[in-house]
Coordinates of C-alpha atoms in Angstrom, one line a residue:
Chain A
M52 CA 90.2 203.9 132.0
N53 CA 92.7 202.0 129.2
P54 CA 96.0 200.7 131.1
V55 CA 97.4 203.2 128.2
N56 CA 97.3 205.9 130.7
Y57 CA 99.7 204.1 132.6
L58 CA 101.9 204.2 129.3
Y59 CA 101.1 208.3 129.5
L60 CA 102.0 208.3 133.6
A61 CA 105.6 206.1 132.7
A62 CA 107.0 209.0 130.0
L63 CA 105.8 211.9 132.2
L64 CA 107.7 210.5 135.1
F65 CA 110.5 209.6 132.9
T66 CA 110.7 212.9 131.2
I67 CA 110.4 214.8 135.0
G68 CA 113.0 212.7 135.6
A69 CA 115.4 213.4 132.4
T70 CA 114.6 217.4 133.0
G71 CA 116.0 216.9 136.6
V72 CA 119.4 215.2 135.4
L73 CA 120.1 218.4 133.0
I74 CA 118.4 220.9 135.6
R75 CA 120.2 219.7 139.0
R76 CA 123.8 220.0 140.4
N77 CA 123.5 218.2 143.5
A78 CA 125.6 214.4 142.4
I79 CA 123.0 213.4 144.8
V80 CA 120.0 215.0 143.2
V81 CA 121.0 213.7 140.0
F82 CA 121.0 210.2 140.7
M83 CA 117.7 210.3 142.3
C84 CA 116.4 211.2 139.2
V85 CA 118.1 208.4 137.2
E86 CA 116.2 206.6 139.6
L87 CA 113.0 208.0 138.9
M88 CA 113.4 207.4 135.0
L89 CA 114.5 203.5 135.8
N90 CA 111.4 203.6 137.7
A91 CA 109.3 205.1 134.9
C92 CA 110.7 202.5 132.9
N93 CA 109.8 200.3 134.9
L94 CA 106.1 201.2 135.0
A95 CA 106.1 200.9 131.3
F96 CA 107.3 197.6 131.4
V97 CA 104.6 196.5 133.5
A98 CA 101.8 197.9 131.6
F99 CA 103.1 196.2 128.2
S100 CA 103.0 193.2 130.6
R101 CA 99.7 193.8 130.4
M102 CA 98.7 194.5 127.5
H103 CA 100.1 191.6 126.0
G104 CA 98.8 189.0 128.4
N105 CA 102.5 187.2 129.6
L106 CA 105.0 187.5 132.3
D107 CA 108.0 188.8 130.0
G108 CA 107.5 192.1 131.0
Q109 CA 107.8 191.8 134.7
I110 CA 110.6 189.6 133.9
I111 CA 112.3 192.9 132.6
A112 CA 111.0 195.3 134.8
F113 CA 113.3 192.6 137.6
F114 CA 115.9 192.4 136.2
T115 CA 115.8 197.0 135.2
M116 CA 115.2 196.6 139.7
V117 CA 118.8 194.2 140.2
V118 CA 120.4 196.2 137.8
A119 CA 119.4 199.2 139.6
A120 CA 120.7 198.2 142.8
A121 CA 124.0 197.3 141.6
E122 CA 124.1 200.6 139.8
V123 CA 123.1 202.5 143.1
V124 CA 125.8 200.9 145.1
V125 CA 128.4 201.6 142.7
G126 CA 127.4 205.1 142.0
L127 CA 126.9 206.3 145.9
A128 CA 130.2 205.3 146.6
I129 CA 131.4 206.9 143.7
I130 CA 129.6 210.3 144.9
V131 CA 131.4 209.3 148.4
S132 CA 134.8 209.6 147.3
L133 CA 133.7 212.1 145.3
F134 CA 133.1 214.2 148.4
R135 CA 136.2 212.8 150.3
S136 CA 138.4 214.1 147.6
R137 CA 136.5 217.5 147.2
H138 CA 134.1 218.1 149.8
S139 CA 131.6 219.3 147.7
A140 CA 128.8 217.0 146.2
S141 CA 128.1 219.6 143.2
V142 CA 128.6 217.8 139.6
D143 CA 130.5 221.3 138.2
D144 CA 133.5 220.7 141.1
A145 CA 134.3 216.9 139.5
S146 CA 135.1 218.5 136.2
L147 CA 139.1 217.3 136.2
M148 CA 139.7 213.4 136.2
K149 CA 142.7 214.1 139.1
L150 CA 142.5 216.9 141.7
Chain B
M1159 CA 88.9 190.1 134.1
T1160 CA 87.8 188.1 131.2
D1161 CA 90.4 185.8 129.0
V1162 CA 89.1 187.7 125.8
A1163 CA 90.6 191.3 125.2
A1164 CA 89.1 194.1 126.8
Y1165 CA 89.0 197.5 126.1
A1166 CA 88.8 199.2 129.9
T1167 CA 89.9 198.6 133.5
S1168 CA 87.3 199.0 135.9
T1169 CA 85.9 202.6 137.1
G1170 CA 87.9 202.0 140.7
E1171 CA 91.1 201.3 139.1
A1172 CA 90.2 204.4 136.8
F1173 CA 89.5 206.3 139.8
Q1174 CA 92.7 204.7 141.7
F1175 CA 94.8 205.8 138.8
W1176 CA 94.1 209.4 138.8
V1177 CA 94.3 210.2 142.2
L1178 CA 97.6 208.0 142.9
G1179 CA 98.9 209.5 139.5
T1180 CA 98.6 212.8 140.1
V1181 CA 100.6 212.4 143.8
A1182 CA 103.4 210.5 141.4
V1183 CA 103.3 213.0 139.3
V1184 CA 103.5 215.7 142.1
G1185 CA 106.1 213.5 144.2
A1186 CA 108.5 213.0 141.1
L1187 CA 108.1 217.3 140.4
C1188 CA 109.2 218.0 144.4
T1189 CA 112.0 215.6 143.4
V1190 CA 113.4 217.7 141.1
F1191 CA 112.6 220.9 142.2
M1192 CA 112.5 220.6 146.1
K1193 CA 115.9 222.6 147.3
K1194 CA 117.6 220.1 149.9
A1195 CA 118.5 216.4 148.9
V1196 CA 116.5 214.7 152.2
H1197 CA 113.6 216.7 151.2
S1198 CA 114.3 215.4 147.5
A1199 CA 114.8 211.5 149.1
L1200 CA 111.7 211.3 151.1
C1201 CA 109.6 212.8 148.2
L1202 CA 111.2 209.9 145.8
A1203 CA 109.9 207.6 148.0
G1204 CA 106.5 208.5 148.1
T1205 CA 106.8 208.1 144.1
M1206 CA 108.1 204.3 144.4
I1207 CA 105.6 203.7 147.0
V1208 CA 102.9 205.0 144.4
L1209 CA 104.6 202.9 141.6
A1210 CA 104.3 199.3 144.2
V1211 CA 100.4 200.1 144.1
F1212 CA 100.5 200.4 140.2
Y1213 CA 102.5 197.5 140.0
L1214 CA 100.1 195.2 142.4
A1215 CA 96.8 196.9 140.4
N1216 CA 98.6 196.1 137.0
G1217 CA 98.6 192.2 138.2
A1218 CA 102.6 192.2 138.9
Y1219 CA 101.9 191.2 143.0
F1220 CA 105.7 190.0 143.3
L1221 CA 107.2 193.4 142.0
G1222 CA 104.9 195.2 143.5
I1223 CA 106.2 193.2 147.0
V1224 CA 109.9 193.6 145.6
Q1225 CA 109.6 197.4 144.8
I1226 CA 108.3 198.0 148.5
V1227 CA 111.6 196.2 149.9
V1228 CA 113.8 197.3 147.4
Y1229 CA 113.4 199.9 146.4
T1230 CA 111.9 201.9 149.4
G1231 CA 113.4 199.9 151.7
A1232 CA 116.8 199.6 150.8
I1233 CA 117.8 201.9 148.3
M1234 CA 116.3 204.9 149.2
M1235 CA 117.5 204.1 153.0
L1236 CA 120.9 204.3 150.9
F1237 CA 120.0 207.5 149.8
L1238 CA 119.3 208.8 152.7
F1239 CA 122.7 207.3 154.7
V1240 CA 124.9 208.9 152.0
V1241 CA 122.8 212.4 152.3
M1242 CA 123.6 212.6 156.1
L1243 CA 127.1 211.4 155.0
V1244 CA 127.7 213.8 152.4
G1245 CA 125.9 216.4 154.9
V1246 CA 122.4 217.5 154.7
T1247 CA 123.1 221.1 154.1
A1248 CA 125.0 220.6 151.3
A1249 CA 123.1 223.2 149.0
D1250 CA 123.0 223.4 145.3
S1251 CA 124.8 226.1 143.8
L1252 CA 122.0 228.5 142.0
K1253 CA 124.7 229.5 139.1
E1254 CA 124.5 229.0 135.9
T1255 CA 127.9 227.3 134.3
I1256 CA 126.3 227.3 131.2
K1257 CA 124.5 230.3 130.1
G1258 CA 120.2 229.8 129.6
Q1259 CA 121.2 226.2 130.3
R1260 CA 118.3 226.0 132.8
W1261 CA 115.8 227.2 130.1
L1262 CA 117.2 224.9 127.4
A1263 CA 116.9 221.7 129.8
L1264 CA 112.7 222.4 130.4
L1265 CA 112.7 223.1 126.7
C1266 CA 114.2 219.8 125.5
G1267 CA 112.2 217.9 128.8
L1268 CA 109.3 219.6 127.2
G1269 CA 110.3 218.2 123.8
F1270 CA 110.8 214.8 124.7
G1271 CA 107.8 214.3 126.7
I1272 CA 105.5 216.1 123.4
L1273 CA 107.7 213.4 121.3
L1274 CA 106.8 210.2 123.8
C1275 CA 103.6 210.7 124.5
A1276 CA 102.7 211.4 120.4
G1277 CA 104.9 208.3 120.0
I1278 CA 102.3 206.4 123.0
G1279 CA 99.2 208.3 120.8
N1280 CA 99.7 206.9 117.8
A1281 CA 100.4 203.4 118.5
S1282 CA 97.2 201.4 118.3
L1283 CA 97.0 200.0 121.1
Q1284 CA 93.0 200.4 122.1
E1285 CA 92.7 196.3 123.7
F1286 CA 94.6 194.8 125.9
N1287 CA 94.6 191.4 127.1
G1288 CA 94.9 191.4 130.8
L1289 CA 97.0 189.0 133.1
A1290 CA 93.9 186.8 134.1
Q1291 CA 95.9 183.2 132.2
A1292 CA 99.5 184.3 132.3
N1293 CA 99.1 184.3 136.6
S1294 CA 96.9 181.4 136.5
G1295 CA 98.8 179.3 138.0
G1296 CA 100.2 182.5 140.4
N1297 CA 102.3 185.6 139.7
V1298 CA 105.2 184.3 141.6
E1299 CA 105.3 180.9 140.1
G1300 CA 104.8 182.2 136.8
L1301 CA 107.8 184.3 137.0
A1302 CA 109.8 181.6 138.6
A1303 CA 109.1 179.7 135.4
L1304 CA 110.1 182.0 133.2
I1305 CA 113.2 183.3 135.3
F1306 CA 114.5 179.8 135.8
T1307 CA 114.2 178.5 132.0
K1308 CA 114.1 181.0 129.0
Y1309 CA 116.0 183.9 131.2
V1310 CA 118.5 181.6 132.9
F1311 CA 121.5 183.2 131.6
A1312 CA 120.3 186.0 132.1
F1313 CA 119.5 185.3 136.0
E1314 CA 123.4 184.1 136.5
I1315 CA 124.8 186.6 134.9
T1316 CA 123.1 189.4 137.1
G1317 CA 125.0 187.2 140.3
A1318 CA 128.1 187.6 139.1
L1319 CA 126.9 192.2 138.6
L1320 CA 125.9 191.8 141.8
I1321 CA 129.2 190.6 143.0
T1322 CA 131.1 193.2 141.4
A1323 CA 129.2 195.8 142.9
A1324 CA 129.4 194.7 146.0
I1325 CA 133.1 194.6 145.5
G1326 CA 133.4 198.2 143.7
A1327 CA 131.5 199.6 147.0
M1328 CA 134.1 198.1 149.2
V1329 CA 137.1 199.3 146.9
L1330 CA 135.8 202.2 145.9
T1331 CA 135.1 203.7 149.7
H1332 CA 137.6 202.0 151.5
R1333 CA 140.7 203.8 152.5
E1334 CA 143.7 202.3 153.2
R1335 CA 146.0 203.9 156.3
T1336 CA 149.1 204.5 155.4
E1337 CA 150.3 205.5 158.9
R1338 CA 150.1 203.5 162.1
A1339 CA 147.0 205.6 164.7
R1340 CA 148.7 207.7 166.9
T1341 CA 148.5 206.8 170.8
Q1342 CA 146.6 208.6 173.4
R1343 CA 150.1 209.7 174.9
E1344 CA 151.5 210.7 171.5
L1345 CA 148.7 212.9 171.1
A1346 CA 149.3 214.2 175.0
E1347 CA 153.0 214.8 174.4
Q1348 CA 152.3 216.6 171.3
R1349 CA 149.6 219.3 172.8
V1350 CA 152.1 219.4 175.8
R1351 CA 154.6 220.3 173.0
E1352 CA 153.0 222.7 171.1
G1353 CA 151.5 224.2 174.4
K1354 CA 148.1 225.7 172.2
Q1355 CA 145.7 223.5 174.5
L1356 CA 146.3 221.6 177.3
P1357 CA 142.9 221.0 178.9
P1358 CA 140.1 219.1 177.2
L1359 CA 138.3 221.9 174.8
P1360 CA 135.5 224.5 176.8
A1361 CA 132.5 222.7 176.3
P1362 CA 129.7 224.4 174.2
G1363 CA 126.3 226.7 175.2
V1364 CA 125.6 230.0 176.5
Y1365 CA 124.3 230.3 180.4
A1366 CA 122.6 227.3 181.5
R1367 CA 119.5 227.2 179.1
H1368 CA 121.5 226.6 175.6
N1369 CA 123.2 223.5 176.3
A1370 CA 122.6 222.6 172.6
V1371 CA 125.7 221.6 170.8
D1372 CA 125.3 224.2 167.9
V1373 CA 125.1 227.2 170.6
P1374 CA 129.2 228.4 171.1
G1375 CA 130.1 229.5 175.0
L1376 CA 130.5 232.8 175.9
L1377 CA 134.0 233.9 176.9
P1378 CA 134.3 236.4 179.8
D1379 CA 134.0 239.6 178.1
G1380 CA 130.7 238.2 176.2
T1381 CA 132.2 237.1 173.2
P1382 CA 131.4 233.9 171.7
S1383 CA 134.4 231.1 171.3
E1384 CA 134.5 229.3 168.3
L1385 CA 136.8 227.1 169.7
T1386 CA 133.4 225.7 172.3
V1387 CA 131.6 224.1 168.9
S1388 CA 132.4 221.2 167.3
R1389 CA 134.4 221.2 164.0
T1390 CA 132.2 219.7 161.7
L1391 CA 129.3 222.5 162.5
R1392 CA 132.0 225.1 162.6
E1393 CA 132.9 224.4 158.6
R1394 CA 129.1 224.0 157.8
G1395 CA 128.7 226.9 159.2
Q1396 CA 125.6 225.8 161.5
I1397 CA 126.6 227.8 164.9
R1398 CA 123.9 229.4 166.2
D1399 CA 124.9 233.2 167.9
V1400 CA 122.2 233.2 170.9
S1401 CA 124.0 235.7 172.5
D1402 CA 121.8 238.5 172.1
E1403 CA 118.7 236.3 172.6
A1404 CA 119.9 235.2 175.5
I1405 CA 120.3 239.1 177.2
Q1406 CA 116.3 239.5 175.3
D1407 CA 114.9 236.3 177.4
L1408 CA 116.8 237.6 180.4
K1409 CA 114.8 241.1 180.2
A1410 CA 111.5 239.3 179.1
L1411 CA 111.7 237.4 182.3
E1412 CA 112.8 239.8 184.6
Q1413 CA 110.2 242.3 183.8
R1414 CA 107.8 239.2 183.6
A1415 CA 108.1 238.4 187.0
G1416 CA 108.3 242.6 187.9
E1417 CA 104.5 242.3 186.8
R1418 CA 103.2 238.9 188.5
L1419 CA 105.2 240.6 191.9
G1420 CA 103.5 243.5 191.2
R1421 CA 100.4 241.9 191.1
E1422 CA 101.0 239.8 194.2
E1423 CA 101.4 242.6 195.9
G1424 CA 98.1 243.7 195.1
V1425 CA 96.2 241.2 195.6
A1426 CA 98.0 241.3 198.9
K1427 CA 97.0 244.5 200.2

């Protein structure tokens, strides 16, 4: 097996995540699909790091993880405050800027 | 793994890839297609653990551990907390706001996947170097050397980002109390003034056998009383009506008791 297969797997996971973002209406699940896409990118970075024989790819994946952690904290806070004001976690209901 | 460029990984790694890769894809598909958000979260956690194993197999030992600690440990648990907060039963609406959006989305996803795979297939990536040389001084040491020299500014900015995120989350979820909290005495006086429900609310449960909180208590005429069930459960529509069930159970119990007594009488004779 060639490590290129890891890239194919990452592409597949990214595609599944992107499709999920387009299909699902529940804000939390949409957010989980975004996380899946980020993880797929990380896998690609790690595989590239191995192919090129240097650690830069792993550094980028590490920074992606940090950014993802910050993003999850803020995103989930937004979902919680949306749910408080609208009593729904559906992205369709959040169609107005203000209630 | 040798220092010169290699063309294939070991058979063991190939086997691991095909088995765990299947698990990862199935987990990702379940994340997208499971109806309840809790199931999606658990499937995503499984996929992330598999990805951690892949990181370890690719020589990214530090990232593999960080993936388990940060992603499956912290981020997914945060997701589960929010799912609990927002309501486990908040099901997805199946109504399409844009006509045919689902199929178009699937088509887009398929096209995008084909595009990505074609791009990877066309790149000449037949040989790879391996991390034996880069990891020779230890993976963590190698990463640290890069983070604190080449990427030191990015690393510092990351600190600012984390602080901003923490403050942002607090600002977004914090609700300022605009009025003073009412005391117990004031609440009691208000109840007396309104004259609606003076004593505490009645307890849930039907007979002694159903004392679960989602089962409403029965009024003397046999109708279930909504007042006995917690307001949260009422709003979610999670009230379980067992008034018929209880009567059926009682009937079955009586019948069984009768049968047993009859048999015992037979033995005694």
